[in-house]
Amino acid sequence: MCRELDGEGIFYDVATDTTCRLNETAMFIWTLCDGDHGVDEISERLAARYDVGAERSHRDVRDTLDHLGSLGIVSSGQGPVL
Amino acid sequence: MTTLSSGLPGVAALLRGACDRRETVAVVTEEGPFHFRIGAVSVSVRCVDVEAMREFRRLYAAYAQDEPVAGAIKVDVIRTRDGRSMRRRYEVWGDGVRRFTLWNSESIAPHIEWAINWQIMLFLPRFYLIHAGAIEIDGEGVIMPAAPGSGKTTLTAGLLGRGARYLSDEFAMIDPETLRLHPYPKALCIKEGSFEVLGELGVRASERPIFRKGKKGSVVLVRPDELGGEPVSAGCPVRHIIFCKYAEGTTPSIAPVSRADGVLRLVQQSFTFLKFRTLGVDLLSNLVRGARCYELASGPIEETRELVLRTVRGG
């Protein structure tokens, strides 16, 4: 489950009893992990929102998705398009 | 019994009557049981050591009840002997389960309190419990969650002398339905490392019983009214959540933390999160939506409590 608080997120995984916090940027990326957006599109949106370069944005998105994937919060395949 | 009932039925009936009467007459001695309603928590205590029972009754005299309260936590302290050494010992039981074994009577009083806390954590489903000091300032609830040894009790004690109303030095008891903070105004348990600070607050540890409380070491138990003149809070909404950390020599400082960070930290200091799980996440999320969250680095008590008061009062 996820709850949004002032732009940040709190995730709780019942199966592993793990709780984690997503900062505003990570939460923004996660909300786009809906199966309709790929990494490139998420990177473009992130760059536009935070006024950062394409390269940095792409790197941040990759890093964030790797981290979210390690926590089991997102996955490639049936879920978001990575 | 066969002989009595067949040959002397009248005597048998008399004996049965005597047994029945004994079961219905409540016998109260100096060992108890004594009954208390400590804010939201009701307890009945019986203690074989009369001195410890007297000390507990002194600490909780304001909450004494004439009659037992339905559903009260029951704590019994009994005297036994070790099976091998035959050395005398005391056992502290909570609701029929042995919680502590003590080798001397001097440490009984804080262990009665500890047994009550244990039962609260395990069997008080009415509340969501956070390990925190809890006070009310100007009608607003302030909870100060912290890991053990972070100085939350000392800070709570310090604030009582500056107009704060007491709720607890151990639990923030949150009603899951209303999110209101409820009182559990137990005696404050001050560790030896804070005896000097306690003296600055007008209570001398050397003039009262000093107890041993397991790994916590030497402690004194202090009634909240000894630290401040304000009556105990009857409950209030939570408006401020201050995560405390103490380091000797630190200049006190306080900084806002995000609400999401607040939820994460509250989960870490929750006693009952695993009972609530997803409901707990919702409860804590709703709790922080109505509050401001801060991180406090505690230092000297005088400066720290002024900093907390300024923050809470918006100064």
XYZ file of C-alpha atoms in Angstrom:
397
model
C 0.000 0.000 0.000
C 1.065 3.581 -0.530
C -0.025 6.774 1.134
C 0.889 10.197 -0.187
C 1.868 12.905 2.281
C 2.791 16.388 1.058
C 4.147 14.969 -2.200
C 6.181 12.245 -0.502
C 5.154 8.630 -0.137
C 4.951 5.978 2.540
C 5.012 2.404 1.323
C 4.122 -0.592 3.382
C 4.611 -4.116 2.124
C 2.395 -6.440 4.148
C 4.178 -9.558 2.901
C 7.599 -8.489 4.151
C 6.408 -6.080 6.831
C 8.641 -3.428 5.303
C 7.947 0.274 5.482
C 9.816 2.860 3.468
C 9.565 6.501 2.573
C 9.852 7.930 -0.924
C 10.976 11.515 -1.260
C 9.151 13.829 -3.606
C 11.240 12.909 -6.656
C 10.947 9.188 -6.101
C 7.222 9.555 -5.521
C 6.892 11.477 -8.788
C 8.697 8.696 -10.633
C 6.649 6.003 -8.931
C 3.353 7.594 -9.897
C 4.412 7.314 -13.528
C 5.170 3.605 -13.145
C 1.690 2.702 -14.265
C 2.515 0.423 -17.169
C 2.005 3.168 -19.723
C 5.269 5.060 -19.341
C 8.772 3.951 -20.237
C 12.034 5.161 -18.765
C 12.552 7.736 -21.499
C 9.160 9.317 -20.986
C 9.519 9.368 -17.225
C 12.943 10.975 -17.633
C 11.530 13.673 -19.893
C 8.779 14.488 -17.453
C 11.197 14.566 -14.544
C 13.551 16.874 -16.465
C 10.691 19.219 -17.257
C 9.345 19.270 -13.732
C 12.629 19.866 -11.938
C 14.427 21.732 -14.700
C 17.407 19.375 -14.928
C 19.347 18.066 -17.914
C 18.257 14.999 -19.836
C 21.320 12.972 -18.891
C 20.991 13.591 -15.193
C 17.268 13.008 -15.300
C 17.710 9.689 -17.087
C 20.335 8.596 -14.578
C 18.163 9.569 -11.632
C 15.191 7.696 -13.016
C 17.286 4.580 -13.592
C 18.775 4.745 -10.101
C 15.387 5.289 -8.542
C 13.777 2.448 -10.456
C 16.631 0.146 -9.489
C 16.085 1.087 -5.866
C 12.328 0.731 -6.035
C 12.797 -2.600 -7.781
C 15.121 -3.831 -5.022
C 12.429 -2.958 -2.511
C 9.803 -4.750 -4.558
C 7.846 -1.558 -5.077
C 8.040 -1.686 -8.891
C 8.856 -4.457 -11.304
C 9.378 -4.729 -15.005
C 7.134 -7.046 -16.983
C 3.475 -6.967 -16.215
C 3.701 -3.712 -14.317
C 5.381 -0.516 -15.443
C 7.366 -0.413 -18.649
C 10.983 -0.070 -17.661
C -15.635 -36.525 52.953
C -17.677 -39.668 52.366
C -17.910 -40.286 56.087
C -18.974 -36.726 56.761
C -21.596 -36.514 54.087
C -23.168 -39.874 54.822
C -22.873 -39.952 58.594
C -23.060 -36.282 59.481
C -24.951 -34.453 56.756
C -25.437 -31.396 58.904
C -21.710 -30.932 59.382
C -21.084 -31.419 55.685
C -23.620 -28.728 54.863
C -22.020 -26.432 57.410
C -18.595 -26.974 55.852
C -19.921 -26.278 52.395
C -21.480 -23.091 53.686
C -18.191 -21.998 55.210
C -16.415 -22.555 51.904
C -19.070 -20.604 50.025
C -18.759 -17.662 52.398
C -14.990 -17.607 52.117
C -15.278 -17.304 48.363
C -17.583 -14.325 48.496
C -15.832 -12.244 51.145
C -13.151 -9.993 49.651
C -10.182 -9.959 51.966
C -8.014 -6.875 51.722
C -4.835 -6.747 53.727
C -1.811 -4.494 53.456
C -0.753 -6.768 50.625
C -3.842 -5.835 48.615
C -5.429 -6.225 46.218
C -5.587 -2.483 45.642
C -7.297 -1.003 42.658
C -6.299 1.975 40.519
C -7.551 3.785 37.470
C -4.440 5.378 35.979
C -5.917 7.438 33.175
C -7.049 5.024 30.496
C -5.557 2.031 32.316
C -7.161 0.132 35.206
C -5.069 -2.140 37.381
C -5.420 -4.307 40.479
C -2.228 -4.949 42.392
C -1.475 -7.439 45.113
C 2.021 -7.553 46.566
C 3.375 -9.796 49.292
C 5.972 -7.208 50.259
C 4.139 -4.637 52.327
C 6.789 -1.916 51.903
C 6.721 -2.176 48.116
C 2.934 -2.152 48.146
C 2.953 0.973 50.328
C 5.368 2.685 47.947
C 3.228 1.832 44.963
C 0.104 3.093 46.741
C 1.920 6.319 47.644
C 2.838 6.874 44.015
C -0.651 6.142 42.735
C -2.790 7.433 45.606
C -4.517 9.939 43.311
C -5.841 7.095 41.170
C -7.012 4.706 43.896
C -10.409 3.038 43.478
C -12.515 1.397 46.158
C -13.696 -1.378 43.901
C -12.004 -3.443 41.214
C -12.625 -2.224 37.676
C -13.871 -4.730 35.116
C -11.129 -5.732 32.701
C -8.380 -4.342 34.912
C -4.822 -5.566 34.491
C -3.956 -7.804 37.429
C -0.450 -7.757 38.853
C 0.543 -10.124 41.641
C 3.842 -10.196 43.467
C 4.424 -13.432 45.329
C 7.267 -14.783 47.433
C 8.781 -18.123 46.462
C 12.032 -19.989 46.885
C 14.516 -21.016 44.260
C 14.230 -24.755 43.690
C 17.948 -25.463 44.060
C 19.413 -22.898 46.398
C 16.180 -22.388 48.374
C 17.078 -18.713 48.237
C 14.066 -16.440 48.692
C 12.864 -14.638 45.622
C 9.929 -12.608 44.366
C 7.925 -13.260 41.263
C 5.972 -10.528 39.497
C 3.012 -11.851 37.557
C 0.884 -10.003 35.043
C -2.569 -11.405 34.336
C -1.501 -14.866 35.408
C 1.825 -14.958 33.553
C 5.155 -14.660 35.357
C 6.987 -11.600 34.016
C 9.916 -11.077 36.383
C 11.845 -12.920 39.049
C 13.602 -10.697 41.586
C 16.106 -11.588 44.249
C 15.388 -8.733 46.598
C 12.407 -6.676 47.627
C 14.047 -3.311 46.875
C 13.310 -3.547 43.177
C 9.688 -4.660 43.385
C 7.905 -1.303 42.944
C 9.353 -0.425 39.509
C 8.782 -3.989 38.362
C 5.094 -3.774 39.264
C 4.965 -0.759 36.980
C 6.993 -2.600 34.352
C 4.595 -5.539 34.471
C 1.678 -3.160 33.971
C 3.433 -1.640 30.950
C 4.026 -5.109 29.574
C 0.363 -6.023 29.878
C -0.635 -2.728 28.277
C 1.573 -3.449 25.275
C 0.218 -6.933 24.835
C -3.389 -6.704 25.823
C -4.790 -3.204 25.532
C -6.252 -3.428 22.025
C -8.214 -0.234 22.393
C -5.201 1.944 21.683
C -2.386 2.355 19.210
C 0.769 2.630 21.327
C 3.896 4.599 20.544
C 7.008 4.646 22.715
C 6.957 8.322 23.607
C 6.655 10.956 26.243
C 3.290 12.682 25.962
C 2.201 16.071 27.271
C -0.394 18.740 26.579
C 0.582 22.355 26.056
C -2.146 24.974 25.661
C -4.659 22.283 24.721
C -2.434 20.715 22.068
C -1.005 17.242 22.348
C 2.754 16.885 22.040
C 4.276 13.459 21.654
C 7.992 12.883 21.893
C 8.830 9.485 20.416
C 12.294 8.185 21.106
C 14.381 5.092 21.461
C 15.242 4.064 25.033
C 17.922 6.273 26.545
C 17.060 9.289 24.413
C 15.995 11.443 27.321
C 12.263 11.560 26.676
C 11.347 11.055 30.338
C 13.800 13.733 31.466
C 12.463 16.180 28.899
C 8.879 15.318 29.839
C 9.750 15.972 33.482
C 11.341 19.287 32.588
C 8.302 20.464 30.652
C 5.898 19.676 33.500
C 7.472 22.467 35.504
C 6.775 24.933 32.689
C 3.039 24.628 32.280
C 2.744 21.367 30.374
C 0.080 18.897 31.477
C 1.153 15.307 31.813
C -0.109 12.302 29.875
C 2.693 9.743 30.081
C 6.448 9.280 30.016
C 6.223 5.896 28.288
C 3.277 5.583 25.914
C 1.488 7.846 23.508
C -1.898 6.134 23.633
C -3.773 6.951 20.463
C -7.448 6.169 20.016
C -7.626 4.670 16.502
C -11.097 6.106 15.907
C -10.642 9.689 17.036
C -6.809 9.938 16.913
C -6.987 11.593 20.324
C -4.187 11.161 22.787
C -5.252 9.496 26.046
C -3.554 9.758 29.428
C -1.603 7.072 31.197
C -0.144 9.267 33.944
C 2.205 6.749 35.500
C 4.932 7.825 37.859
C 7.892 9.120 35.885
C 10.786 6.693 35.925
C 13.983 8.728 36.117
C 17.307 6.984 35.565
C 20.440 7.670 37.561
C 22.004 9.634 34.710
C 19.266 12.240 35.132
C 19.275 12.496 38.929
C 21.200 15.784 38.717
C 18.682 17.205 36.260
C 15.914 16.002 38.531
C 17.527 18.001 41.339
C 17.437 21.092 39.120
C 13.705 20.457 38.763
C 13.305 20.508 42.532
C 13.182 16.783 43.305
C 16.156 15.254 45.094
C 16.742 11.619 44.240
C 18.775 11.170 47.424
C 15.695 11.867 49.542
C 13.541 9.092 48.110
C 13.733 5.364 47.484
C 16.158 4.390 44.773
C 15.278 1.182 42.940
C 17.143 -1.201 40.708
C 15.331 -1.736 37.427
C 17.161 -4.354 35.382
C 19.458 -2.967 32.703
C 18.149 0.538 33.310
C 20.120 0.533 36.560
C 19.134 2.774 39.449
C 15.897 4.693 39.065
C 13.573 6.826 41.130
C 9.829 7.060 40.617
C 8.340 10.540 40.701
C 4.684 11.534 40.775
C 3.863 14.091 38.062
C 2.447 16.527 40.629
C 5.900 16.699 42.241
C 7.220 18.289 39.046
C 4.488 20.720 38.138
C 1.283 22.192 39.386
C -0.851 21.538 36.331
C -3.488 18.804 36.568
C -3.017 15.696 34.476
C -4.434 16.022 30.978
C -7.750 14.339 30.244
C -6.765 13.791 26.618
C -6.254 15.997 23.571
C -5.565 15.960 19.831
C -1.979 15.434 18.689
C -0.609 18.613 17.141
C 3.155 18.237 17.519
C 5.399 15.211 17.106
C 8.965 15.751 18.276
C 11.469 12.964 17.697
C 14.070 13.216 20.437
C 17.704 12.359 20.530
C 20.067 13.217 23.375
C 23.807 13.605 23.178
C 25.825 15.037 26.033
C 27.314 18.403 25.283
C 24.968 19.074 22.389
C 23.622 22.544 21.834
C 19.870 21.998 21.588
C 18.414 22.349 18.121
C 15.143 21.529 16.472
C 14.329 21.133 12.793
C 11.175 20.213 10.883
C 10.931 16.803 9.282
C 8.472 15.828 6.584
C 5.234 14.094 7.456
C 6.247 11.014 5.496
C 9.478 10.876 7.450
C 7.359 11.304 10.560
C 5.267 8.265 9.708
C 8.360 6.170 9.090
C 9.861 7.184 12.438
C 6.571 6.582 14.231
C 6.409 3.061 12.815
C 9.872 2.445 14.247
C 8.755 3.585 17.707
C 5.387 1.810 17.684
C 4.677 -1.019 20.095
C 1.539 -2.127 18.319
C 2.230 -1.619 14.627
C 2.094 -5.349 13.899
C -1.407 -5.510 15.360
C -2.583 -2.782 12.989
C -0.337 -3.074 9.890
C -2.115 -1.356 6.975
C -4.568 0.230 9.392
C -1.539 1.439 11.312
C -0.104 3.133 8.229
C -3.433 4.857 7.667
C -3.720 5.805 11.322
C -0.220 7.286 11.443
C -0.688 9.059 8.103
C -3.860 10.670 9.398
C -2.162 11.491 12.684
C 0.707 13.396 11.033
C -1.686 15.216 8.683
C -3.044 16.977 11.762
C 0.363 17.640 13.289
C 3.794 19.122 12.696
C 6.848 16.887 12.920
C 10.260 17.863 14.224
C 13.603 16.351 15.092
C 15.071 17.539 18.370
C 18.672 17.275 19.455
C 18.446 17.596 23.231
C 21.037 19.218 25.406
C 20.875 20.927 28.788
C 17.337 20.668 30.116
C 16.719 24.380 30.614
C 17.640 25.318 27.036
C 15.968 22.260 25.558
C 12.615 22.768 27.199
C 12.574 26.457 26.259
C 13.250 25.452 22.663
C 10.383 22.950 22.739
C 8.011 25.471 24.302
C 8.901 28.122 21.716
C 8.382 25.632 18.905
C 5.032 24.401 20.166
C 3.774 27.894 20.900
C 4.901 29.109 17.507
C 7.527 31.513 18.805
